[in-house]
PDB file of C-alpha atoms and ligand atoms in Angstrom:
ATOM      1  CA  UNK A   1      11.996 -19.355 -10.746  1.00 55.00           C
ATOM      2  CA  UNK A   2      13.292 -16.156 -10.309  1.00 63.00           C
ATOM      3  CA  UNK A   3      11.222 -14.156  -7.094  1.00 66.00           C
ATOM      4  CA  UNK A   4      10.219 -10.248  -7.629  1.00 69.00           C
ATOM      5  CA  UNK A   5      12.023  -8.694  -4.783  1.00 69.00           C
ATOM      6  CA  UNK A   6       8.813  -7.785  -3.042  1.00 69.00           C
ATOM      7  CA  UNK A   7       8.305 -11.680  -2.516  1.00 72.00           C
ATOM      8  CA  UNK A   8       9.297 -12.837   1.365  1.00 73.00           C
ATOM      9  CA  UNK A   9      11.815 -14.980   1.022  1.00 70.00           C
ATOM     10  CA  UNK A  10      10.232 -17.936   3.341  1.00 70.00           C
ATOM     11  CA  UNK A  11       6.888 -17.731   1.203  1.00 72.00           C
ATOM     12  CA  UNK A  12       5.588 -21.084  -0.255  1.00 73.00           C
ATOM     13  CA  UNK A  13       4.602 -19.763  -4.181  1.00 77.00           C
ATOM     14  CA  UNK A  14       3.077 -23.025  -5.334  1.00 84.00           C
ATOM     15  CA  UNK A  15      -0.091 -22.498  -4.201  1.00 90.00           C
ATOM     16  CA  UNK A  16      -2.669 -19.779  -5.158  1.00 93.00           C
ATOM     17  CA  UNK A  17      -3.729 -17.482  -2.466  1.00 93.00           C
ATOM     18  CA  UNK A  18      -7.028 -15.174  -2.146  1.00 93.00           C
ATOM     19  CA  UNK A  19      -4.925 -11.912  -1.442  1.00 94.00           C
ATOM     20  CA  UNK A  20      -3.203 -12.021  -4.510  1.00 94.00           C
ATOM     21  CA  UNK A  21      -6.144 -14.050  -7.045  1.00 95.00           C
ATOM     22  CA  UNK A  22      -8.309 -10.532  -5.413  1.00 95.00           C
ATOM     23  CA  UNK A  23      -5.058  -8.117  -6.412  1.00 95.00           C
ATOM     24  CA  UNK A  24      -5.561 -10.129  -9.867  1.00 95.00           C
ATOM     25  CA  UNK A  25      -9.041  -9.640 -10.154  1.00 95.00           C
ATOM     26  CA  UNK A  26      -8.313  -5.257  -9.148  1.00 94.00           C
ATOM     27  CA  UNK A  27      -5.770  -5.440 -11.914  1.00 94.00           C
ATOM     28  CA  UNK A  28      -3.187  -5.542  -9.741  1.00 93.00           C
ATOM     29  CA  UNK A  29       0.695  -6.817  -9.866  1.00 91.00           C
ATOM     30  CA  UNK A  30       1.355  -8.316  -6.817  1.00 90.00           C
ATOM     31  CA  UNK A  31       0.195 -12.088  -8.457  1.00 92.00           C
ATOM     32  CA  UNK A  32       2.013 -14.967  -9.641  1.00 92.00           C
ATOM     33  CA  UNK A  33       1.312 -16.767 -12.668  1.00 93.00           C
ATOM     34  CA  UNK A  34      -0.270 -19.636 -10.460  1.00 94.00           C
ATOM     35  CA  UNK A  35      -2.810 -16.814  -8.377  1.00 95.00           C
ATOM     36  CA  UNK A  36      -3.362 -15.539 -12.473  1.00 96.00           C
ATOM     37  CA  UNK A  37      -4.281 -19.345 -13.561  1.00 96.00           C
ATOM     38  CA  UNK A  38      -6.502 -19.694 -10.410  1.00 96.00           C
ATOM     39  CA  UNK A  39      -8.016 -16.665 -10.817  1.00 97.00           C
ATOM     40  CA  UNK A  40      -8.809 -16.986 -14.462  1.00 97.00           C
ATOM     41  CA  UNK A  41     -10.520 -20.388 -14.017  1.00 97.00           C
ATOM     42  CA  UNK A  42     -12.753 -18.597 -11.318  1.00 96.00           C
ATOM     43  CA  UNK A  43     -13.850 -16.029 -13.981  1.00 95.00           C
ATOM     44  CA  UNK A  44     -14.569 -18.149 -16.305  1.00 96.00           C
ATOM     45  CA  UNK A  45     -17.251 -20.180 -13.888  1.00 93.00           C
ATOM     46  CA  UNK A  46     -18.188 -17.078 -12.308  1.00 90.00           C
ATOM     47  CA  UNK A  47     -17.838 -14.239 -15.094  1.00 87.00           C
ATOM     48  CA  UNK A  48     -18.525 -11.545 -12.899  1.00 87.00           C
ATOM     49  CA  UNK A  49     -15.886 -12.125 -10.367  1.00 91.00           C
ATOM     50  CA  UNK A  50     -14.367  -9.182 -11.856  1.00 91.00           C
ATOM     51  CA  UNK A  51     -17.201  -6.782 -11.263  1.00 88.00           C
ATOM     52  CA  UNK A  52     -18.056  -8.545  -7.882  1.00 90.00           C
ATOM     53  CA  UNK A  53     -14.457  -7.376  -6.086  1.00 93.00           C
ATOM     54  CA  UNK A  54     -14.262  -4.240  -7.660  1.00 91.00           C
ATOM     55  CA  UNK A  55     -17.734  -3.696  -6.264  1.00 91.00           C
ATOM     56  CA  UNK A  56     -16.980  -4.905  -2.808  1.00 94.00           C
ATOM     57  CA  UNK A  57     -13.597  -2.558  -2.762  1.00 95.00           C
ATOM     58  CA  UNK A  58     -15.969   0.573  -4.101  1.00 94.00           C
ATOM     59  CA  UNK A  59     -18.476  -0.503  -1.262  1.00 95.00           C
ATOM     60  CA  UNK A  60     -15.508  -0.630   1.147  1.00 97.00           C
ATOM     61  CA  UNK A  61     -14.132   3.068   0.426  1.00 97.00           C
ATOM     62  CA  UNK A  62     -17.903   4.602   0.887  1.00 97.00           C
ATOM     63  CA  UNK A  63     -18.229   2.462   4.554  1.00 98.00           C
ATOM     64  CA  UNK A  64     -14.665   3.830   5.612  1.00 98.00           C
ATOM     65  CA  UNK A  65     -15.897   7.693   4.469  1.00 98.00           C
ATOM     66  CA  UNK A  66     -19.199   6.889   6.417  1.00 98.00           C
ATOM     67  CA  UNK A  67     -16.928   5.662   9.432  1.00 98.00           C
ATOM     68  CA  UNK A  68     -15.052   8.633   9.368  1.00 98.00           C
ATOM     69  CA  UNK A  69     -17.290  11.275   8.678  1.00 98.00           C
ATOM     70  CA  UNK A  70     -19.467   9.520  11.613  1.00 98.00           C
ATOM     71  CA  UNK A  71     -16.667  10.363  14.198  1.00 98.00           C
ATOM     72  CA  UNK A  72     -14.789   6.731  14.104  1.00 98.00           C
ATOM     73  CA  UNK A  73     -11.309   7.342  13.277  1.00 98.00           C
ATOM     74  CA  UNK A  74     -10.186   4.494  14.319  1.00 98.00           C
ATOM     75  CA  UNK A  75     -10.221   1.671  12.024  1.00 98.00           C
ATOM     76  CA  UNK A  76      -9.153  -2.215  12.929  1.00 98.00           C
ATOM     77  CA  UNK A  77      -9.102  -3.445   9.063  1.00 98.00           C
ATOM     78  CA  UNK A  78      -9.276  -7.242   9.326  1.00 98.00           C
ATOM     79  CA  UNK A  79      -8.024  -9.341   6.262  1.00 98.00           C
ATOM     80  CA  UNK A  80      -6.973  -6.350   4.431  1.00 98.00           C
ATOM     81  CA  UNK A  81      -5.289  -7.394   1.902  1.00 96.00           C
ATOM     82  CA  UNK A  82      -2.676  -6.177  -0.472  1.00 94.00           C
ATOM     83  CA  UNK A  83      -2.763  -2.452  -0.508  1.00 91.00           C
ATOM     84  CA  UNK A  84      -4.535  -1.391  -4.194  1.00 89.00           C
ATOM     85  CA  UNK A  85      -5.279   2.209  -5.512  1.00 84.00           C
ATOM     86  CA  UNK A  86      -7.813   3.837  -2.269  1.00 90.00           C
ATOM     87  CA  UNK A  87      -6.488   1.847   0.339  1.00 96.00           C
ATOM     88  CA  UNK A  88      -8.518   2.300   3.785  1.00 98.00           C
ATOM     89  CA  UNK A  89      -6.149   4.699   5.680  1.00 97.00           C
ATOM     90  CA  UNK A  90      -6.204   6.874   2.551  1.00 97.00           C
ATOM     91  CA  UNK A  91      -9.777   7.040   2.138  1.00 97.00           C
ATOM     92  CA  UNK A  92      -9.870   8.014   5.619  1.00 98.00           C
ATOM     93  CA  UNK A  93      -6.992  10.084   6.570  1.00 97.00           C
ATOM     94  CA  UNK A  94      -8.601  12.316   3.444  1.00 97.00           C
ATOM     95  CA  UNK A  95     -11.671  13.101   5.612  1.00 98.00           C
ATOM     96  CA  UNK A  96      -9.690  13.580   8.935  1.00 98.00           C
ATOM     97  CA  UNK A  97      -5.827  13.128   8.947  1.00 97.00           C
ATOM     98  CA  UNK A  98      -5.535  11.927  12.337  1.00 98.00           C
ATOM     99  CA  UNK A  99      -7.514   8.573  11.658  1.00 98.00           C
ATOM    100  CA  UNK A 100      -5.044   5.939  12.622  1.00 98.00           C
ATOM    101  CA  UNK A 101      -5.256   2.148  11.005  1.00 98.00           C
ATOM    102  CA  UNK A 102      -4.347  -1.122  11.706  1.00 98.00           C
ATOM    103  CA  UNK A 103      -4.165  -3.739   8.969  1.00 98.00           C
ATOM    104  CA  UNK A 104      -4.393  -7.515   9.754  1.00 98.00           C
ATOM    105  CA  UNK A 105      -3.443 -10.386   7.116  1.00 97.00           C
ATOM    106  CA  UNK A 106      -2.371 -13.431   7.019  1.00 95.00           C
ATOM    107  CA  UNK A 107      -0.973 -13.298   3.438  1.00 93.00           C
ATOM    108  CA  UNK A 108       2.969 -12.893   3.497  1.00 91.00           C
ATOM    109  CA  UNK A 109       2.573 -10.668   0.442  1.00 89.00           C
ATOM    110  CA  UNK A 110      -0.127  -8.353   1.799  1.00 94.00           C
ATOM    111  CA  UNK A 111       2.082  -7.797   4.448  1.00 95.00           C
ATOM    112  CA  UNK A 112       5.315  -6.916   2.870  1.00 92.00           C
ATOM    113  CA  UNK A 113       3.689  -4.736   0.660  1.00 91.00           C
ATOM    114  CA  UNK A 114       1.558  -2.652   3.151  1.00 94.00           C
ATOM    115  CA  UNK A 115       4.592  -2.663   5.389  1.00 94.00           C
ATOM    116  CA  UNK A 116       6.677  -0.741   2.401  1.00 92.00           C
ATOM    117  CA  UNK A 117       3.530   1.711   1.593  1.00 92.00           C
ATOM    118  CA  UNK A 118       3.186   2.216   5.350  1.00 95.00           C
ATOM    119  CA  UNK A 119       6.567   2.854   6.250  1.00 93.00           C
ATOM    120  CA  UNK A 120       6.566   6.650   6.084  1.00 91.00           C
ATOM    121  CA  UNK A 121       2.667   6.689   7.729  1.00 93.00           C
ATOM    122  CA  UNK A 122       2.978   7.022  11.573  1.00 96.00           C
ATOM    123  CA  UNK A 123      -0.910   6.420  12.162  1.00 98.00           C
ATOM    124  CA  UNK A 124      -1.428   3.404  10.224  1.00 97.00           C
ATOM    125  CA  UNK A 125       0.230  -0.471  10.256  1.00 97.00           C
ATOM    126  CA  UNK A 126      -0.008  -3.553   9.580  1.00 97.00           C
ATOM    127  CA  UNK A 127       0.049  -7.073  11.258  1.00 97.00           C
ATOM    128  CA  UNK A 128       0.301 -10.268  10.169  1.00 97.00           C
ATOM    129  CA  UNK A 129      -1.941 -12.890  11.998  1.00 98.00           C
ATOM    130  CA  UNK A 130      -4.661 -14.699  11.310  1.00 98.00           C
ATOM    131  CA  UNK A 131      -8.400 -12.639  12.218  1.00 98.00           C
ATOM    132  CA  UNK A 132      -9.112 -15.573  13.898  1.00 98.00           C
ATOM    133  CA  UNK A 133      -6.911 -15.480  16.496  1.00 98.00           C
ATOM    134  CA  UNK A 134      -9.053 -13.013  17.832  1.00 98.00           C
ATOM    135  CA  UNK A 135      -6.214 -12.532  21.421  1.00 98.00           C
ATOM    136  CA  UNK A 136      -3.200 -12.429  19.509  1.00 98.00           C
ATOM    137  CA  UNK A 137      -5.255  -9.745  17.378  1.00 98.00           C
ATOM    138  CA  UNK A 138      -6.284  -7.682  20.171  1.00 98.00           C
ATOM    139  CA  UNK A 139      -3.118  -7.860  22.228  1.00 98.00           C
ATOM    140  CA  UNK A 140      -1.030  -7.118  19.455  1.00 98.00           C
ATOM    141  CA  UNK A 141       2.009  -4.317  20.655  1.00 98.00           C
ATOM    142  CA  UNK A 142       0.989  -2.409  17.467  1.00 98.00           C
ATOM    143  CA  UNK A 143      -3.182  -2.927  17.720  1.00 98.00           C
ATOM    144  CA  UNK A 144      -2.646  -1.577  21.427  1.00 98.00           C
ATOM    145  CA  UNK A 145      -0.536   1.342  20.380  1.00 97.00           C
ATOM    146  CA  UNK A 146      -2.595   2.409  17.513  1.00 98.00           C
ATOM    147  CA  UNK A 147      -6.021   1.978  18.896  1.00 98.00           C
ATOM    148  CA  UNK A 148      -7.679   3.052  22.171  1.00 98.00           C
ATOM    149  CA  UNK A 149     -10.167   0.390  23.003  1.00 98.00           C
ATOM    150  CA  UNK A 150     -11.956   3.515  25.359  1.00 98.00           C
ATOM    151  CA  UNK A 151     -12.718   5.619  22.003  1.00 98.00           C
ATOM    152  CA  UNK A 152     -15.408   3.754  19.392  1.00 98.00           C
ATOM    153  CA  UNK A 153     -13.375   1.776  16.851  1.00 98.00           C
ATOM    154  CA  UNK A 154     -14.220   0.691  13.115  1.00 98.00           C
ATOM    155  CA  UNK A 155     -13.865  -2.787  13.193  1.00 98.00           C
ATOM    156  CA  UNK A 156     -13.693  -3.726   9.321  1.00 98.00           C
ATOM    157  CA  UNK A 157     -14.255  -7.393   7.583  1.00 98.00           C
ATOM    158  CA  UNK A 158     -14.496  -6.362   3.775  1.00 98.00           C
ATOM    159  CA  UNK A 159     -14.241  -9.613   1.939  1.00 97.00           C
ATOM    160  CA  UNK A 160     -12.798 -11.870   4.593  1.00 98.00           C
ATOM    161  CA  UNK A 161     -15.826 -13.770   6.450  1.00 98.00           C
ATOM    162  CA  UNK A 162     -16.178 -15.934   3.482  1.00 96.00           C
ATOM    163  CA  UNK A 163     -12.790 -17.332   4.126  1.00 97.00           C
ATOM    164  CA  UNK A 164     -14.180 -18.495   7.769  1.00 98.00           C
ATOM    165  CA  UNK A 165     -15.590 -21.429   7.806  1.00 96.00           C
ATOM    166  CA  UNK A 166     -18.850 -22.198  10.047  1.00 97.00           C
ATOM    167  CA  UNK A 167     -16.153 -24.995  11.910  1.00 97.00           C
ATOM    168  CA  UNK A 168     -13.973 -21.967  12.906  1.00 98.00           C
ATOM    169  CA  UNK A 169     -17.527 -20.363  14.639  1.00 98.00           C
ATOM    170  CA  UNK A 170     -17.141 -16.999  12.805  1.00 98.00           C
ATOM    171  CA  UNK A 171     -19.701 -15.919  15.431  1.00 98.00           C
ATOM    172  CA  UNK A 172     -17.910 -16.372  18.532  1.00 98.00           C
ATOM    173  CA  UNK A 173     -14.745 -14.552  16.230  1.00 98.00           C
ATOM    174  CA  UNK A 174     -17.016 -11.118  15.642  1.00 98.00           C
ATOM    175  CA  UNK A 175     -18.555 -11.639  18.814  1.00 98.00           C
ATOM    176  CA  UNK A 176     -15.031 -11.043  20.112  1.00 98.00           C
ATOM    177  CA  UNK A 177     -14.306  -8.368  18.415  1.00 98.00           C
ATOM    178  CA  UNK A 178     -17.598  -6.444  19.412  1.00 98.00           C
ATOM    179  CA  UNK A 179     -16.667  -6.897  23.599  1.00 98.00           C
ATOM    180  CA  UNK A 180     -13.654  -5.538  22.880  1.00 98.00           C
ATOM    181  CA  UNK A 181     -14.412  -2.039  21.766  1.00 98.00           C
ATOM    182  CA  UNK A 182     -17.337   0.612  23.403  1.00 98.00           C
ATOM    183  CA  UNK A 183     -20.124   1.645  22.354  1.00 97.00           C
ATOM    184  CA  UNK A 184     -20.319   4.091  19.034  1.00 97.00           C
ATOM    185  CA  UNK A 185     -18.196   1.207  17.125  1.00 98.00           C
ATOM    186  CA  UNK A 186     -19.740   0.031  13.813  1.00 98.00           C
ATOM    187  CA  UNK A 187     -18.537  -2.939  12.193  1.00 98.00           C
ATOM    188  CA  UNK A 188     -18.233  -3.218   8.252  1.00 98.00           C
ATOM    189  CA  UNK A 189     -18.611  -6.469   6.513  1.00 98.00           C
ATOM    190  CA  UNK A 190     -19.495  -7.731   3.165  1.00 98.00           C
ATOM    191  CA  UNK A 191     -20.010 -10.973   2.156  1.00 97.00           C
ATOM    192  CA  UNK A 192     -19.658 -13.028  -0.989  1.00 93.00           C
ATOM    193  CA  UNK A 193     -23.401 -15.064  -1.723  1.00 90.00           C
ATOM    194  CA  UNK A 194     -24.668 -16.439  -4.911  1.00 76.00           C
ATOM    195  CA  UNK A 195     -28.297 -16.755  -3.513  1.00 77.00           C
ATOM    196  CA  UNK A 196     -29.689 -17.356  -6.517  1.00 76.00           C
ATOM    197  CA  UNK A 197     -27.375 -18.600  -8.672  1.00 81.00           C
ATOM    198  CA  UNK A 198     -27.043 -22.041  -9.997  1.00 86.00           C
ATOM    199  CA  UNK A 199     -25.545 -24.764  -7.792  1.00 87.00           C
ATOM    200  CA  UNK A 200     -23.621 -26.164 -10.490  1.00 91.00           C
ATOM    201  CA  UNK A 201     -21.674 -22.630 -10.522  1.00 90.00           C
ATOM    202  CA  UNK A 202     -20.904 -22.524  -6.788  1.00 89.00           C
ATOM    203  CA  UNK A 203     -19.630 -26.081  -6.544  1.00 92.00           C
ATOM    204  CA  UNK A 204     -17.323 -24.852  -9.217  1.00 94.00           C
ATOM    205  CA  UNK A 205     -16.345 -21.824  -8.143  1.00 93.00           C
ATOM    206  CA  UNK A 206     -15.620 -23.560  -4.501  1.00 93.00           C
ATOM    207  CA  UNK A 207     -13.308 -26.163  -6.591  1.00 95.00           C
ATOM    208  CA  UNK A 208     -11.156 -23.556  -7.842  1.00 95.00           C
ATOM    209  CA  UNK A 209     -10.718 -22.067  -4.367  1.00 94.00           C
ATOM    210  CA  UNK A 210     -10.594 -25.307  -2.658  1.00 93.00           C
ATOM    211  CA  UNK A 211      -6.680 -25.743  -4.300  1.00 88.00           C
ATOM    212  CA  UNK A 212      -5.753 -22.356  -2.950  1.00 91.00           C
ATOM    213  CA  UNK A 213      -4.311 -21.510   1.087  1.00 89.00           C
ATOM    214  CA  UNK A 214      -7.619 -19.800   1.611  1.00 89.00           C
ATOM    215  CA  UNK A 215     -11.306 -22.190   0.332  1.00 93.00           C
ATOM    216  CA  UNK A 216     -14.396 -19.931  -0.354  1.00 94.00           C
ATOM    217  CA  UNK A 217     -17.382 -20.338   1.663  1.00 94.00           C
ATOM    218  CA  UNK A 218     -21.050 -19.031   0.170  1.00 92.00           C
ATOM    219  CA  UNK A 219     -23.575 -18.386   3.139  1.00 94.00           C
ATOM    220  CA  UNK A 220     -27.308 -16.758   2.738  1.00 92.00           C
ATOM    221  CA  UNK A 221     -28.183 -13.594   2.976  1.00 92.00           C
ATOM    222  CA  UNK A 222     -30.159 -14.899   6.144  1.00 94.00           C
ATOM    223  CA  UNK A 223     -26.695 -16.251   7.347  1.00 96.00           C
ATOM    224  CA  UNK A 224     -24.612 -12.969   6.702  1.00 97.00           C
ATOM    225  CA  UNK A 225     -27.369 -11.136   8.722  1.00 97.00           C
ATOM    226  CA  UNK A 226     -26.720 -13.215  11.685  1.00 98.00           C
ATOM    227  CA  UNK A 227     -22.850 -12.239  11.851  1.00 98.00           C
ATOM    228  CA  UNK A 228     -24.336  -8.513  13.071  1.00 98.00           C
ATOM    229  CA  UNK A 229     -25.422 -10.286  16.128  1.00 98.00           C
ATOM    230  CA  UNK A 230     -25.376  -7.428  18.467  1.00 98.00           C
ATOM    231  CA  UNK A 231     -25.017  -4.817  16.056  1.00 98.00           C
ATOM    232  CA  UNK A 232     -27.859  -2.839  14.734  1.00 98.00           C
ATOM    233  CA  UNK A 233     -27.834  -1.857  10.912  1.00 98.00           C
ATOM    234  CA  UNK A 234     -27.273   1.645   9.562  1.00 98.00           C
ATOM    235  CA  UNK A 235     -29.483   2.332   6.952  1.00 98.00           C
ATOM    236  CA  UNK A 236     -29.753   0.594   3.908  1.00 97.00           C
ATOM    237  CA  UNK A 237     -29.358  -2.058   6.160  1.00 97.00           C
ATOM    238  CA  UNK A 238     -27.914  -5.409   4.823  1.00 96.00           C
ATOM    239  CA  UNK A 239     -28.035  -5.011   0.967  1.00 94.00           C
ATOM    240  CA  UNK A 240     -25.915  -6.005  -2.177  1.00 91.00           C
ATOM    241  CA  UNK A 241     -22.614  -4.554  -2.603  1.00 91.00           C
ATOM    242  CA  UNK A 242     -23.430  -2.041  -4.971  1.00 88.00           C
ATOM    243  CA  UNK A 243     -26.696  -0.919  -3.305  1.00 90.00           C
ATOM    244  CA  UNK A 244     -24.861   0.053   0.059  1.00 95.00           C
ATOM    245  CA  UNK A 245     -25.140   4.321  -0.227  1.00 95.00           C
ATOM    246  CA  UNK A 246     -23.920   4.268  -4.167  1.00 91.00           C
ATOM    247  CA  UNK A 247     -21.932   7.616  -5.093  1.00 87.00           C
ATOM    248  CA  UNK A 248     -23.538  10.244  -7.488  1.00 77.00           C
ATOM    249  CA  UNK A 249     -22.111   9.150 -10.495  1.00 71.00           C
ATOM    250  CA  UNK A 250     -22.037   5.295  -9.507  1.00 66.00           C
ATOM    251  CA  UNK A 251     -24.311   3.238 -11.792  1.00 59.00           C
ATOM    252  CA  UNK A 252     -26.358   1.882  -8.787  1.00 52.00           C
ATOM    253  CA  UNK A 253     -28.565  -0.397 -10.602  1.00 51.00           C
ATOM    254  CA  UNK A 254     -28.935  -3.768  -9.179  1.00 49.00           C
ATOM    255  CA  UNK A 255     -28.790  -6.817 -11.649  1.00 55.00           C
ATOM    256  CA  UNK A 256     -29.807  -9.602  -9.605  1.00 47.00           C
ATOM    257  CA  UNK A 257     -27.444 -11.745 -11.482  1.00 53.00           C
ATOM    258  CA  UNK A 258     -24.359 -10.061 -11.068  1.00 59.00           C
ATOM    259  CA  UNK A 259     -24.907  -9.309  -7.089  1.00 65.00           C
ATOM    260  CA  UNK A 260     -22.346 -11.678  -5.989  1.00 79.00           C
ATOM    261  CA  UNK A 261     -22.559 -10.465  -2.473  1.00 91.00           C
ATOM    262  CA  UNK A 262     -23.729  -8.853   0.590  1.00 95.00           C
ATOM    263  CA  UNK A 263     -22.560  -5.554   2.396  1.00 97.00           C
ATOM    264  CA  UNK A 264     -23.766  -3.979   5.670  1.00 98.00           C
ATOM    265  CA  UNK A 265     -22.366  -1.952   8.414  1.00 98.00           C
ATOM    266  CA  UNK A 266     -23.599  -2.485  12.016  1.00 98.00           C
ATOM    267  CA  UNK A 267     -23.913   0.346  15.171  1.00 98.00           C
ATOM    268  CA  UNK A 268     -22.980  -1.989  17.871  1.00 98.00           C
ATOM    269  CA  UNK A 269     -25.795  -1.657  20.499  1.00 95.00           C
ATOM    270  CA  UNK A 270     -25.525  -0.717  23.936  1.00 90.00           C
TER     271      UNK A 270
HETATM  272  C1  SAM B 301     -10.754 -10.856  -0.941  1.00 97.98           C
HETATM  273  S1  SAM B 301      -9.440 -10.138   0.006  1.00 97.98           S
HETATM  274  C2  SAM B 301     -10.248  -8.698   0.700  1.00 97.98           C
HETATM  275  C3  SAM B 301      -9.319  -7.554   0.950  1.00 97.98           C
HETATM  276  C4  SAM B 301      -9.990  -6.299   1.502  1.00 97.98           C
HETATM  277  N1  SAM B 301     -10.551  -6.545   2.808  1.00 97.98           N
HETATM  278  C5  SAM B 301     -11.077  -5.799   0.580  1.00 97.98           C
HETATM  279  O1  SAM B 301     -12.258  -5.998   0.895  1.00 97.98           O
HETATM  280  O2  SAM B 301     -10.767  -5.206  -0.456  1.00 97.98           O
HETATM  281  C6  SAM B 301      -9.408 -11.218   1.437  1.00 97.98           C
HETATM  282  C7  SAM B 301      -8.204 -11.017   2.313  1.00 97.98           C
HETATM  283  O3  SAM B 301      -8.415 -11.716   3.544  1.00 97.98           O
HETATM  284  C8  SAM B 301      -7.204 -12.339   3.916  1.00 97.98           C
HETATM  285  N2  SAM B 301      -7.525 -13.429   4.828  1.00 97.98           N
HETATM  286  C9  SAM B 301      -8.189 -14.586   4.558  1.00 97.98           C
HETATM  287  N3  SAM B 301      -8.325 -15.319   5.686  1.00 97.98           N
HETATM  288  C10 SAM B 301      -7.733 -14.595   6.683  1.00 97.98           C
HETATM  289  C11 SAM B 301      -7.549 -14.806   8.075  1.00 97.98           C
HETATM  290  N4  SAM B 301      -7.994 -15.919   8.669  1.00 97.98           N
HETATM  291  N5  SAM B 301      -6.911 -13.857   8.801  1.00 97.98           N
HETATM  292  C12 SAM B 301      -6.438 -12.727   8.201  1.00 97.98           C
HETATM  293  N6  SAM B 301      -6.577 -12.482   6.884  1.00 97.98           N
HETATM  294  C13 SAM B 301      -7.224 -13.397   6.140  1.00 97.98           C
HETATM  295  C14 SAM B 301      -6.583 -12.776   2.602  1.00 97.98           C
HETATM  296  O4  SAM B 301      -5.197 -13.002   2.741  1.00 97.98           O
HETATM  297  C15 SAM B 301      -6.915 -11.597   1.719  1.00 97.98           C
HETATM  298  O5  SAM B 301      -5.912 -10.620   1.763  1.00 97.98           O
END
């Protein structure tokens, strides 16, 4: 099979990945036609997939404006993914310029792409390492040059925690992240759920991610609460994605069956 040239050349292709089923599902180009197979059998369980991670990236540009416009403008972006029209250091550089970013993926492609976008950007990066490696995160050359752990930090996990599984202590992981940086950081996480919805549909939603390099993991509400441990909620406090501070003109109606996840964003507390 012939590669685009945006495809690392030591990347294993036979599997689907998250990164690029999500690029998929934000209509995207940086897929393969095994991420597009994979990602069309999770639609058709779960036929608002679509709406659910367009939501969560429209719920992720309104936390990064509230970051910013709330004097944090500096952002740790944890399982960022491949960069898509809004990316996080645009959203933010547009309310103050001198915001400076650091992306963290593990997904070969996310990285080669934001590398290329980010090339020309002297305040933003990107690494690639897994989030849960929380001390090769942390004492990465490029985290330390970008970010000043004195000055309050956004510490971002759009659409990652669900890719954490409870035997990997996701906990102890944000826990980590929270001694690291001083007081006036927030952290920003949303959270796939389908509280509500029928078992039958999760079990086969987790099947289809189960054959990919990243399996899906649903918690509670209740559970996604707990992960702001030591963090106290900004107001609306933990709510579905499209409920978090909706724009003006965004339709901010909340159909309980097409609320296929959680979003909050935590003060951490002194
Ligand atoms: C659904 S995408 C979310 C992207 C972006 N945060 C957003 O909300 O639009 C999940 C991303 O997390 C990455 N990811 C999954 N597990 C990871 C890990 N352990 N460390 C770093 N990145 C991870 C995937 O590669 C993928 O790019």
């Amino acid at each position: 099979m012939e590669l685009p040239d945006w495809v690392p050349a030591t990347m294993d292709v036979s599997k689907p990945s998250s990164a690029r089923m999500y690029d998929y599902y934000l209509g995207g180009t940086h897929n393969f036609e095994v991420d597009r197979e994979a990602a069309e059998r999770a639609i058709a369980v779960m036929p608002f997939t679509i709406h659910g991670a367009r939501g969560n990236r429209d719920f992720l540009r309104r936390a990064v404006r509230h970051l910013v416009e709330s004097g944090v403008t500096q952002l740790l972006d944890l399982g960022s993914g491949i960069p898509t029209v809004g990316n996080v250091h645009e959203v933010a550089q547009r309310v103050n310029p001198l915001t400076r970013t650091v992306y963290v993926d593990i997904d070969p492609v996310a990285v080669a792409h934001s590398t290329a976008i980010l090339r020309s950007n002297p305040l933003a990066t990107v690494i690639h390492a897994d989030m849960r490696d929380t001390e090769a995160v942390l004492a990465h050359p490029d985290v330390r040059r970008l970010i000043d752990f004195s000055e309050p930090v956004g510490v971002i996990m759009a659409a990652v925690l669900h890719f954490v599984p409870e035997s990997s202590d996701p906990d102890s992981i944000i826990a980590r992240y929270r001694e690291a940086v001083p007081d006036g950081s927030q952290l920003v996480l949303s959270h796939m759920s389908l509280t509500g919805q029928p078992a039958e549909m999760l079990e086969r939603f987790q099947a289809v991610y189960a054959n990919t390099t990243n399996p899906v993991v649903f918690r509670s509400r209740e559970r996604i609460a707990e992960l702001f441990e030591g963090f106290e909620l900004v107001e609306p406090g933990l709510v579905s994605l499209q409920a978090w501070r909706p724009d003006a003109d965004q339709d901010s109606r909340v159909n309980p069956t097409h609320t296929p996840g959680f979003a909050g964003v935590g003060r951490k507390k002194s």
